[in-house]
Short mmCIF file of C-alpha atoms in Angstrom, two decimals:
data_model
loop_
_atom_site.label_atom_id
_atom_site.label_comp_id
_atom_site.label_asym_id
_atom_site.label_seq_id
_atom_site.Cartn_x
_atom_site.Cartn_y
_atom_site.Cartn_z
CA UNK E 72 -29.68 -30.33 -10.34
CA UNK E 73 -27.50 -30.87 -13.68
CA UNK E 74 -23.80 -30.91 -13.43
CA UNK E 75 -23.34 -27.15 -15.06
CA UNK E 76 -25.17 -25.72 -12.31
CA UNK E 77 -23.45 -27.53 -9.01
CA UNK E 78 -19.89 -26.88 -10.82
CA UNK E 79 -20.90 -23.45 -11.02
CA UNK E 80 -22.13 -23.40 -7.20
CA UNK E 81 -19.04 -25.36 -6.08
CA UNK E 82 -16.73 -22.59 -8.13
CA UNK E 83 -18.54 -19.89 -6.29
CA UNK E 84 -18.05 -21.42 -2.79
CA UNK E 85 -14.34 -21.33 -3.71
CA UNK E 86 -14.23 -17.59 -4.32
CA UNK E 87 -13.85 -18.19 -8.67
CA UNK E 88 -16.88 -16.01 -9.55
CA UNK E 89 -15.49 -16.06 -13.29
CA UNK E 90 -15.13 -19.98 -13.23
CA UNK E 91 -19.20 -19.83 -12.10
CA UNK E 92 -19.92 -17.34 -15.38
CA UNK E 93 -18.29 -19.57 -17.55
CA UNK E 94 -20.96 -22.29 -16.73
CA UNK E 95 -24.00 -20.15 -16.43
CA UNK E 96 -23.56 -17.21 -18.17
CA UNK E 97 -25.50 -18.09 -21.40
CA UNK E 98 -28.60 -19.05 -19.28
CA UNK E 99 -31.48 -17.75 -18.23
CA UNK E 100 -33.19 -20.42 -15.61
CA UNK E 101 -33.65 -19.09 -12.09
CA UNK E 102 -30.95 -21.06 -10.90
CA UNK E 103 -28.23 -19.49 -13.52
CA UNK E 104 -29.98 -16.11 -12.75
CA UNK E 105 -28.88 -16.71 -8.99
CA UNK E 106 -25.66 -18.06 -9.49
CA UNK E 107 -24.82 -15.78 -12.32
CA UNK E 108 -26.27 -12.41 -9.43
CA UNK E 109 -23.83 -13.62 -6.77
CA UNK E 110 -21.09 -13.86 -9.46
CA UNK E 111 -21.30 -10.30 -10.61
CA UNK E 112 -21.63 -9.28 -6.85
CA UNK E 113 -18.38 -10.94 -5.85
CA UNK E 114 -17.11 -8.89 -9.36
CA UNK E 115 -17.69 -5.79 -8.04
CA UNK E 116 -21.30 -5.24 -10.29
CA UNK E 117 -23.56 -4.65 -7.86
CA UNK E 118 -26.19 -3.12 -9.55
CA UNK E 119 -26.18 -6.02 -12.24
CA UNK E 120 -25.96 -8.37 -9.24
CA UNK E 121 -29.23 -6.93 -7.81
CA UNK E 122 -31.13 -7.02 -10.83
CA UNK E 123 -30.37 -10.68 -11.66
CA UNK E 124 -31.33 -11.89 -8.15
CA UNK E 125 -34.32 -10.09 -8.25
CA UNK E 126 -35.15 -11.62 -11.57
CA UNK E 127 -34.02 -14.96 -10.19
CA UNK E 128 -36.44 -14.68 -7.31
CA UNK E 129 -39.29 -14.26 -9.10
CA UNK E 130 -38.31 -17.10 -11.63
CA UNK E 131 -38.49 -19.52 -8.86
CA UNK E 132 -41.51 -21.28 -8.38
CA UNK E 133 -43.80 -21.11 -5.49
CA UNK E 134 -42.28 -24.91 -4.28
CA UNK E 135 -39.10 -23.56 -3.92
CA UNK E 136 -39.39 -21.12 -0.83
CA UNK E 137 -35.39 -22.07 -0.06
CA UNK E 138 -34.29 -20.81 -3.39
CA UNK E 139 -35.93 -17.52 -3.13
CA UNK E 140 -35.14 -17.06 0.52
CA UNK E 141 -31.18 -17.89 0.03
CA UNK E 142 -31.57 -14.73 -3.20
CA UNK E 143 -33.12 -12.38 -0.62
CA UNK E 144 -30.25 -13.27 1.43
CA UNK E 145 -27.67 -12.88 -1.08
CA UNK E 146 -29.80 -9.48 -1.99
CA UNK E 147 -29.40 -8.56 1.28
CA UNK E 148 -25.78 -8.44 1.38
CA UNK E 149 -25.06 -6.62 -1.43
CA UNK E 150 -27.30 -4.03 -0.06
CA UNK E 151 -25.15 -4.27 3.42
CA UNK E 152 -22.24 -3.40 0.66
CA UNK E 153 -23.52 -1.25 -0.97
CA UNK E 154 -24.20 0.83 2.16
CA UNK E 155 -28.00 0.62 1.89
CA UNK E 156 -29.05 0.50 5.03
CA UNK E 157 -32.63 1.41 4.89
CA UNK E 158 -32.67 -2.26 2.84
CA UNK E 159 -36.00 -3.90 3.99
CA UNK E 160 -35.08 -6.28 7.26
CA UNK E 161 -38.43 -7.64 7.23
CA UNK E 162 -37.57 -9.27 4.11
CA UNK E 163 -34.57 -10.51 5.27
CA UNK E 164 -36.14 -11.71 8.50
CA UNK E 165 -38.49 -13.87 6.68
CA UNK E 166 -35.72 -15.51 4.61
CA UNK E 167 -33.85 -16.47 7.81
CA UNK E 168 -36.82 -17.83 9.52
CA UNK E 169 -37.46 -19.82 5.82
CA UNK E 170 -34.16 -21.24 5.62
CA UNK E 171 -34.49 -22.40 9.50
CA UNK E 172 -37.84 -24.00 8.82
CA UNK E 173 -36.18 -26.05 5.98
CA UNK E 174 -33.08 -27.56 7.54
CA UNK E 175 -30.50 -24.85 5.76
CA UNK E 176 -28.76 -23.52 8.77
CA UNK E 177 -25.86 -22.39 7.37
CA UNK E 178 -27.62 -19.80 5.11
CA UNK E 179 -30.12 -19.06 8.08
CA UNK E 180 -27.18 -18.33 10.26
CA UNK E 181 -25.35 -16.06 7.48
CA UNK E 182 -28.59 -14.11 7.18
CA UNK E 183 -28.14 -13.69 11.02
CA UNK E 184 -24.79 -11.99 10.46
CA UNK E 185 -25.69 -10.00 7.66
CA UNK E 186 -28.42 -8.28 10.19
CA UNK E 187 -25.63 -8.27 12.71
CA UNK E 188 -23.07 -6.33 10.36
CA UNK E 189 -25.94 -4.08 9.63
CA UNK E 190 -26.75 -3.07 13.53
CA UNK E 191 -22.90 -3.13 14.21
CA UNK E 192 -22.49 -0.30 11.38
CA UNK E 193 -25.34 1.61 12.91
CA UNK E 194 -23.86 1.65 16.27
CA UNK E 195 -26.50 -0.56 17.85
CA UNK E 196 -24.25 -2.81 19.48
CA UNK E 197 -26.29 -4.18 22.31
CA UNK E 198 -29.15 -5.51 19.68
CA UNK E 199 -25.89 -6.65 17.27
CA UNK E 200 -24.68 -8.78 20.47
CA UNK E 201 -28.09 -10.16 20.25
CA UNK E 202 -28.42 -10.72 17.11
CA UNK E 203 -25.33 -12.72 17.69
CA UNK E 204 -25.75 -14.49 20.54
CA UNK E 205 -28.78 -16.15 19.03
CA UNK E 206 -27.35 -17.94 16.15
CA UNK E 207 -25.98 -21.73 15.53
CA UNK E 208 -21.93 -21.43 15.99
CA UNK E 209 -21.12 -24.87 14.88
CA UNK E 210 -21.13 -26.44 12.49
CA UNK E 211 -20.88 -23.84 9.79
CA UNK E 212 -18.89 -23.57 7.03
CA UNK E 213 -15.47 -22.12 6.89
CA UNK E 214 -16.47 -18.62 5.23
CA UNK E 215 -19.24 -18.48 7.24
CA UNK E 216 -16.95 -18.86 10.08
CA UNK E 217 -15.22 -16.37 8.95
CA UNK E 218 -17.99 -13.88 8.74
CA UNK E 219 -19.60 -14.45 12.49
CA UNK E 220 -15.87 -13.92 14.04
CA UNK E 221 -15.04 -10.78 12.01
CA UNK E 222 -18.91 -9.67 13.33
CA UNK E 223 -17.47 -10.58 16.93
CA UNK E 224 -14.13 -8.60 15.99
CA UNK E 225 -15.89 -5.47 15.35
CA UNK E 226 -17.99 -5.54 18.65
CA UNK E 227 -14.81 -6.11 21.04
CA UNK E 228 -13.15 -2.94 18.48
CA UNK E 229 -16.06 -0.75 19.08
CA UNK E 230 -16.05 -1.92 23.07
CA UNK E 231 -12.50 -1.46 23.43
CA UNK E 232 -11.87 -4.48 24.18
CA UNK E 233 -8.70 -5.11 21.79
CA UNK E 234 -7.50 -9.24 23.41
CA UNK E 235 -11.24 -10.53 22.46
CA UNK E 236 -10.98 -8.40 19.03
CA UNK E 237 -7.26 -10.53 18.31
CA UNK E 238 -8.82 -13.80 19.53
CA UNK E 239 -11.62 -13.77 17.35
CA UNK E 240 -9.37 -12.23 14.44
CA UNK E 241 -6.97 -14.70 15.19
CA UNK E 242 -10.10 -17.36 14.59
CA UNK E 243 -10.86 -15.84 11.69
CA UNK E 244 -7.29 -16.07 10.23
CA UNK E 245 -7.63 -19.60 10.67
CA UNK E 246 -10.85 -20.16 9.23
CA UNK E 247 -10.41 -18.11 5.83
CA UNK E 248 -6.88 -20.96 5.55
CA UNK E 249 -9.61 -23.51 4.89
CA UNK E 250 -12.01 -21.47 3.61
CA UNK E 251 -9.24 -20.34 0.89
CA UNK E 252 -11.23 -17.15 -0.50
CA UNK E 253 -9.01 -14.27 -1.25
CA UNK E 254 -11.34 -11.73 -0.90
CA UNK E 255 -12.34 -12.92 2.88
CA UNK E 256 -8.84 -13.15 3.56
CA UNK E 257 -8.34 -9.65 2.76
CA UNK E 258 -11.19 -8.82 5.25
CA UNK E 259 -9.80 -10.04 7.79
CA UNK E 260 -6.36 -8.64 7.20
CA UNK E 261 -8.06 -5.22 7.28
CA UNK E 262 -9.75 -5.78 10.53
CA UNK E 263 -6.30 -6.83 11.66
CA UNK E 264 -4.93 -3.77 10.32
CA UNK E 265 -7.53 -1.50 12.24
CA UNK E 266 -6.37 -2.65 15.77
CA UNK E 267 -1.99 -1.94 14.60
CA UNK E 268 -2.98 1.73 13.22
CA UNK E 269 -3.31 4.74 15.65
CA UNK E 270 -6.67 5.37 16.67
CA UNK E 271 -6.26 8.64 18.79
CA UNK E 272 -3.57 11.06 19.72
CA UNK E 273 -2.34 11.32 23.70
CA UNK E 274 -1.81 15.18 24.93
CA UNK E 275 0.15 15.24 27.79
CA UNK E 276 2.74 18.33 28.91
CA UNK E 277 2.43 20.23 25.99
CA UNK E 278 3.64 16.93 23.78
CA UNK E 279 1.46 14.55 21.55
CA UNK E 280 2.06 11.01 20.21
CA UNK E 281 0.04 8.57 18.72
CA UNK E 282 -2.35 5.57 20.68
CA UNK E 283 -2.98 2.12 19.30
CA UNK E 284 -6.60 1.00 20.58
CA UNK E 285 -4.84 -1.26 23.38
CA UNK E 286 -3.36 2.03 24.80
CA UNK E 287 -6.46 3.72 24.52
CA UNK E 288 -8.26 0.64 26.33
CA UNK E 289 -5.30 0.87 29.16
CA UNK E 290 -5.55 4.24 29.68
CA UNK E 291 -9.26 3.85 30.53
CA UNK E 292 -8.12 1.81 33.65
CA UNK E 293 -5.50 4.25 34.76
CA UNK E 294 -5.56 7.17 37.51
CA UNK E 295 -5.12 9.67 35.53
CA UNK E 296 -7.37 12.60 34.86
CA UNK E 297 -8.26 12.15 31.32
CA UNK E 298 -10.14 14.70 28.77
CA UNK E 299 -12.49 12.63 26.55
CA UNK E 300 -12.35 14.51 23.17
CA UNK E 301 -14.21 11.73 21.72
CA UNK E 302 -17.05 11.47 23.96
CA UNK E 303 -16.64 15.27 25.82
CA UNK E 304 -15.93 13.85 29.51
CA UNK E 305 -13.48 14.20 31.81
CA UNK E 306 -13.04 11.02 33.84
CA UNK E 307 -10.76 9.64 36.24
CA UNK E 308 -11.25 5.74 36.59
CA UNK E 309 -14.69 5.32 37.54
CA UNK E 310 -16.02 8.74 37.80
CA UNK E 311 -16.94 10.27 35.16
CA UNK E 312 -18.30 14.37 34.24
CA UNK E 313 -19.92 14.53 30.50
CA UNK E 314 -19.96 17.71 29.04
CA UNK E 315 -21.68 16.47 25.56
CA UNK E 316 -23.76 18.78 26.00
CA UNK E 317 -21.77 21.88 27.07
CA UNK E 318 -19.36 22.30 24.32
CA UNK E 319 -18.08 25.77 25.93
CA UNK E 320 -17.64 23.88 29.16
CA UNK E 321 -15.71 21.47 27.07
CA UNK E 322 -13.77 23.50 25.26
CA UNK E 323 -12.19 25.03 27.91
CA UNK E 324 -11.35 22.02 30.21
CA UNK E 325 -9.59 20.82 27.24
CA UNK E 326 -7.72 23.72 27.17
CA UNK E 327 -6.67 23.48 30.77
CA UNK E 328 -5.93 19.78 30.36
CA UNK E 329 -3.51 20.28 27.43
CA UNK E 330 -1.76 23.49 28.94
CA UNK E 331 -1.59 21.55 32.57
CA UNK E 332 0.46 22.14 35.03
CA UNK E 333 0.82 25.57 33.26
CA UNK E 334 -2.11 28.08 33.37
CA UNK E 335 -3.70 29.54 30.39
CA UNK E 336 -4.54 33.09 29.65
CA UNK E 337 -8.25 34.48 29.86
CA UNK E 338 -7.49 35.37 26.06
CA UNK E 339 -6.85 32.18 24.96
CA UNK E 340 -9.27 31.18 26.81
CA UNK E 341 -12.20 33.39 25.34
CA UNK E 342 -11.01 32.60 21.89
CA UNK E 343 -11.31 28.75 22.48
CA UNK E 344 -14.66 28.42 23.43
CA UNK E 345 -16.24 31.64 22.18
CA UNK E 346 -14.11 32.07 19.34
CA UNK E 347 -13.90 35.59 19.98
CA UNK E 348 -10.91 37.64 17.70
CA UNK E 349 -11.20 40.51 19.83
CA UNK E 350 -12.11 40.42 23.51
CA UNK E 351 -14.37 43.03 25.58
CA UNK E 352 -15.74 42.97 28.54
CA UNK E 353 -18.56 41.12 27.87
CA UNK E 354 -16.66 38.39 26.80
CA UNK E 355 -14.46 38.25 29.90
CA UNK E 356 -17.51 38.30 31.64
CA UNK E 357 -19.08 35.62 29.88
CA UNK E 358 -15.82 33.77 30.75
CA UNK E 359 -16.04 34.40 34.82
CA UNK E 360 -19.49 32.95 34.27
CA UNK E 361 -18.51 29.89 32.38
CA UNK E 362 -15.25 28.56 34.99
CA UNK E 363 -17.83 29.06 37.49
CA UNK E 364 -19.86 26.20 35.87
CA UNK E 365 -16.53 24.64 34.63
CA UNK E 366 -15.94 24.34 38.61
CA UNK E 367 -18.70 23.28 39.37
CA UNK E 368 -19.23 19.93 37.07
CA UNK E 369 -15.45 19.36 37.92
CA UNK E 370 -15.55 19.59 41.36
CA UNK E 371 -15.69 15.40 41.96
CA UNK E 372 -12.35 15.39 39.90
CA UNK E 373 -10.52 18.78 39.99
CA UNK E 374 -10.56 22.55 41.18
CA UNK E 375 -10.15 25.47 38.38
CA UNK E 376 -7.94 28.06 40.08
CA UNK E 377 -7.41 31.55 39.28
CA UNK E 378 -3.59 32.71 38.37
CA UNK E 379 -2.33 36.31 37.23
CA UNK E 380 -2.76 35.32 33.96
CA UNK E 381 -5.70 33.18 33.39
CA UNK E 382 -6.80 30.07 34.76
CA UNK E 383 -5.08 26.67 35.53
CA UNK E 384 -6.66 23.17 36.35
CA UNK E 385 -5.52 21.27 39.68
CA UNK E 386 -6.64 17.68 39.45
CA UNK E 387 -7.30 15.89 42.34
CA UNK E 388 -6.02 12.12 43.55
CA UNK E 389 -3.77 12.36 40.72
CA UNK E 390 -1.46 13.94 39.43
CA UNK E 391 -1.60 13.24 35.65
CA UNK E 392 -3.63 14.98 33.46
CA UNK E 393 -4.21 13.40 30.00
CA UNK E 394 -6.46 14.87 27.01
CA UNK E 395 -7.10 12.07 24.12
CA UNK E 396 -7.74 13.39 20.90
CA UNK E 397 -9.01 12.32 17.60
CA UNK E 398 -6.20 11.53 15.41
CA UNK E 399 -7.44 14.30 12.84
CA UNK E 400 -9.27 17.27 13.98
CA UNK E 401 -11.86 17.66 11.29
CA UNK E 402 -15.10 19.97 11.53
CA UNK E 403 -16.81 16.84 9.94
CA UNK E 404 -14.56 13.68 11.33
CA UNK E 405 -17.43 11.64 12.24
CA UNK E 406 -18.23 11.82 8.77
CA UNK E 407 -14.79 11.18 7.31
CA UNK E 408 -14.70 8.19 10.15
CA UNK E 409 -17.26 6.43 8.31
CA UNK E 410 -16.52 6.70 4.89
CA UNK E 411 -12.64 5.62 5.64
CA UNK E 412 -13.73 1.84 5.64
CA UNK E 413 -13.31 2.84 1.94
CA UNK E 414 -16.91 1.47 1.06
CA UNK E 415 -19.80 3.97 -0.68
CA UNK E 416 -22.21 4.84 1.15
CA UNK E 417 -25.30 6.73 0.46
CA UNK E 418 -25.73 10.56 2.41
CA UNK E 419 -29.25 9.02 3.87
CA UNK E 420 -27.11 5.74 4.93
CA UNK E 421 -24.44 8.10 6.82
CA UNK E 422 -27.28 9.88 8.57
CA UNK E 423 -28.60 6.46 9.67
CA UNK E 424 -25.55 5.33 11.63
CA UNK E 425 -24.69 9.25 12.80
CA UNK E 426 -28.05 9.15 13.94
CA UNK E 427 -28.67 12.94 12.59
CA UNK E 428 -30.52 13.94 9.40
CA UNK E 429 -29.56 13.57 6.11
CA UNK E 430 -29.67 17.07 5.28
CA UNK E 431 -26.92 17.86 7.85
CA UNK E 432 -24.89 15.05 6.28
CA UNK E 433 -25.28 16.63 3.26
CA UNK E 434 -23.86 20.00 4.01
CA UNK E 435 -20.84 17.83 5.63
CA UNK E 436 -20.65 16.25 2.69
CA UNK E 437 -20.38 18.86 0.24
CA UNK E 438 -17.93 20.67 2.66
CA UNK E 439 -15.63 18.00 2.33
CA UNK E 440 -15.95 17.39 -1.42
CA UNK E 441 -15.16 20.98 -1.67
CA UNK E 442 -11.66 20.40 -0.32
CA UNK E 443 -11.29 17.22 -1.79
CA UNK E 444 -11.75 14.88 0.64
CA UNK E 445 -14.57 13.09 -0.12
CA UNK E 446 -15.91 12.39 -4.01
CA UNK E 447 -19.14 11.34 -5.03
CA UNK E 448 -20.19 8.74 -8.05
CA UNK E 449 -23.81 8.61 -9.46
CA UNK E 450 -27.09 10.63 -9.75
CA UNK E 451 -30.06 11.09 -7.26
CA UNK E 452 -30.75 8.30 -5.20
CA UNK E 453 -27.76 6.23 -7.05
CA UNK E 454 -25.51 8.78 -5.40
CA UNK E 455 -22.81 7.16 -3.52
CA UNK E 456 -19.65 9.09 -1.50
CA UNK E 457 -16.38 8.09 -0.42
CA UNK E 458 -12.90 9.18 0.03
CA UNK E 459 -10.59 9.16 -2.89
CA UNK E 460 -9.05 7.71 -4.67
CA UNK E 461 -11.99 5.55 -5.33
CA UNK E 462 -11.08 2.01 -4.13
CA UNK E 463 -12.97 -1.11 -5.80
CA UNK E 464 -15.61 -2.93 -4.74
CA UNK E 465 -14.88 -5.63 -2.53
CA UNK E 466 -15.71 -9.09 -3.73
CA UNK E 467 -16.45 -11.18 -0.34
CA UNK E 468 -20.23 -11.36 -1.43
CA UNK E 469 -20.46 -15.22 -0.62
CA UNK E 470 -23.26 -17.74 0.70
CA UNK E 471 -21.39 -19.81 2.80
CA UNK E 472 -22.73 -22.98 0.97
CA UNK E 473 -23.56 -22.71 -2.69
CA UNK E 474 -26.60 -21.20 -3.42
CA UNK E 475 -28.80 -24.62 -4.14
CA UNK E 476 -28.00 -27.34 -2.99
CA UNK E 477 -28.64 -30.62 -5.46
#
């Protein structure tokens, strides 16, 4: 390999995208194509990033399976970025199991995190741990490093299990020092940010404050009666009632939880969980019907008793009674939830990791843009949303070694 094209490698691996361009910019071998994709993609062009990968890809020859594999790869991750998470796996399957068969491990391995990142953002965190669990963990490169414990981060976050999230962010931190990319180093301060900013709000005697995810994670060992608005249960250490789906059931236990030890009226009541402006009969005895049932699925934790003016929860073996709530009540905050990693993502993407269809995330989406808090950018199946203002791309779109070797 000539000297333009492993300086330009080498600047890449160092997180100088513009230092690469200034080598390879004027050329149009595969290799510059490559190097010059994963440039623009650490820039922020993504679509220009794509194309010249793609073009690189087929440039290569069929002798060099490695060079092809490692764009698919790099291909691959822009599409994580860009939120396209339909992206073909297959593809990036076969580069993996290319790269293995040819001795480049470190490449192999980062196309086993990309897959990883992708099944973490879908929710699919059992396969992710797989995924995981099945790839080389030394020796690889610092970035790469970086990438597999911010993949191991996210897991322990979504598992609530915050001392394994701040070990392996804490390995992270000390990986992107000799890595010495900017952009990865900003990753990882975000993920560090996620576990010090409140995650949920605590309702307890009429008064709210704020939960960091190690409160949440301690108050799911504790013996108090707790009101799940997240998951709609009610649970008390191990046992555990889901109302997911009863959302009138659920509605008013969380109304008893939050007005406990007081009682609540049958009109408040009635207006929670049928939404009803003006009570009649029918409604009240819809509501009689309803605690019934409420008493019913409660009965392993608490009893609903009757007062003069309503209703009023007694918990039982404790006597604490918790509701956790989101820290925004939003019609649409699953929604909102996603997009606030302050990437784009597509409304077909959104309905892959909500697991719902994409014509229901539409009509969220277009709710929100209506008040303003989500924007779109782009046409047709270019169309990308997120919440404004629109942040920039981020630029940690590198191979952990540079993309050929010499």
């Amino acid at each position: 390999m000539e000297s333009l094209i492993t300086a330009a490698a080498r600047a890449l691996e160092a997180g100088d995208p513009l230092g690469a361009l200034n080598r390879v910019a004027l050329r149009n071998d595969a290799p510059s194509l490559a190097l010059r994709g994963i440039a623009m993609a650490q820039l922020g062009d993504l679509a220009k990033a794509k194309s010249l990968l793609r073009s690189a890809a087929r440039a290569f020859g069929p002798r060099e399976a490695v060079a092809r594999a490692r764009c698919i790869v790099a291909e691959a991750e822009i599409a994580l970025v860009s939120r396209d998470l339909s992206w073909p796996v297959k593809a990036l399957a076969a580069a993996r199991a290319t790269l293995d068969k040819h001795g480049d491990l470190a490449n192999a391995a980062h196309a086993g995190h990309i897959e990883a990142r992708r099944l973490l953002l879908l929710g699919r965190l059992d396969e992710a741990e797989h995924a995981l669990a099945g790839l080389i963990t030394a020796p690889l490169p610092p970035a790469s490093q970086v990438v597999r414990e911010l993949v191991v981060a996210g897991l322990a976050i979504r598992r609530l299990r915050t001392e394994d999230a701040r070990a392996a962010l804490d390995r992270a931190a000390h990986a992107v020092r000799l890595a010495g990319i900017p952009a990865l180093a900003a990753e990882v301060e975000g993920a560090n940010l996620v576990l010090d900013t409140p995650a949920a709000r605590l309702i307890a005697r009429g008064k709210e404050h704020p939960l960091l995810l190690g409160e949440i994670e301690a108050l799911a060992m504790s013996r108090a009666l707790v009101v799940d608005t997240f998951h709609h249960t009610i649970r008390r250490q191990g046992v555990v009632v889901s109302l997911g789906t009863r959302p009138v059931l659920f509605a008013l236990a969380r109304q008893l939880a939050q007005a406990w030890p007081a009682d609540v009226s049958r009109e408040a009541l009635m207006a929670a969980a049928f939404h009803a402006r003006h009570a009649d009969e029918s409604h009240r005895a819809r509501l009689r019907v309803e605690i019934g049932r409420l008493r019913a699925k409660l009965r392993p934790l608490a009893d609903v008793n009757a007062t003069k003016q309503g209703f009023a929860l007694t918990p039982r073996k404790t006597r604490e009674v918790l509701v956790l709530a989101r820290p925004v009540e939003e019609k649409h905050a699953t929604v909102l939830a996603l997009l606030c990693d302050g990437e784009p993502w597509s409304s077909s993407a959104l309905a892959l990791a909500l697991r719902t269809s994409a014509r229901t995330v539409q009509r969220a989406l277009d709710e929100l843009a209506r008040s303003n808090k989500v924007q779109s950018f782009g046409h047709g199946r270019a169309r990308r949303w997120m919440t404004p203002p629109v942040p920039g791309f981020p630029t940690g779109l590198l191979l952990p070694t540079p993309l050929l070797k010499t």
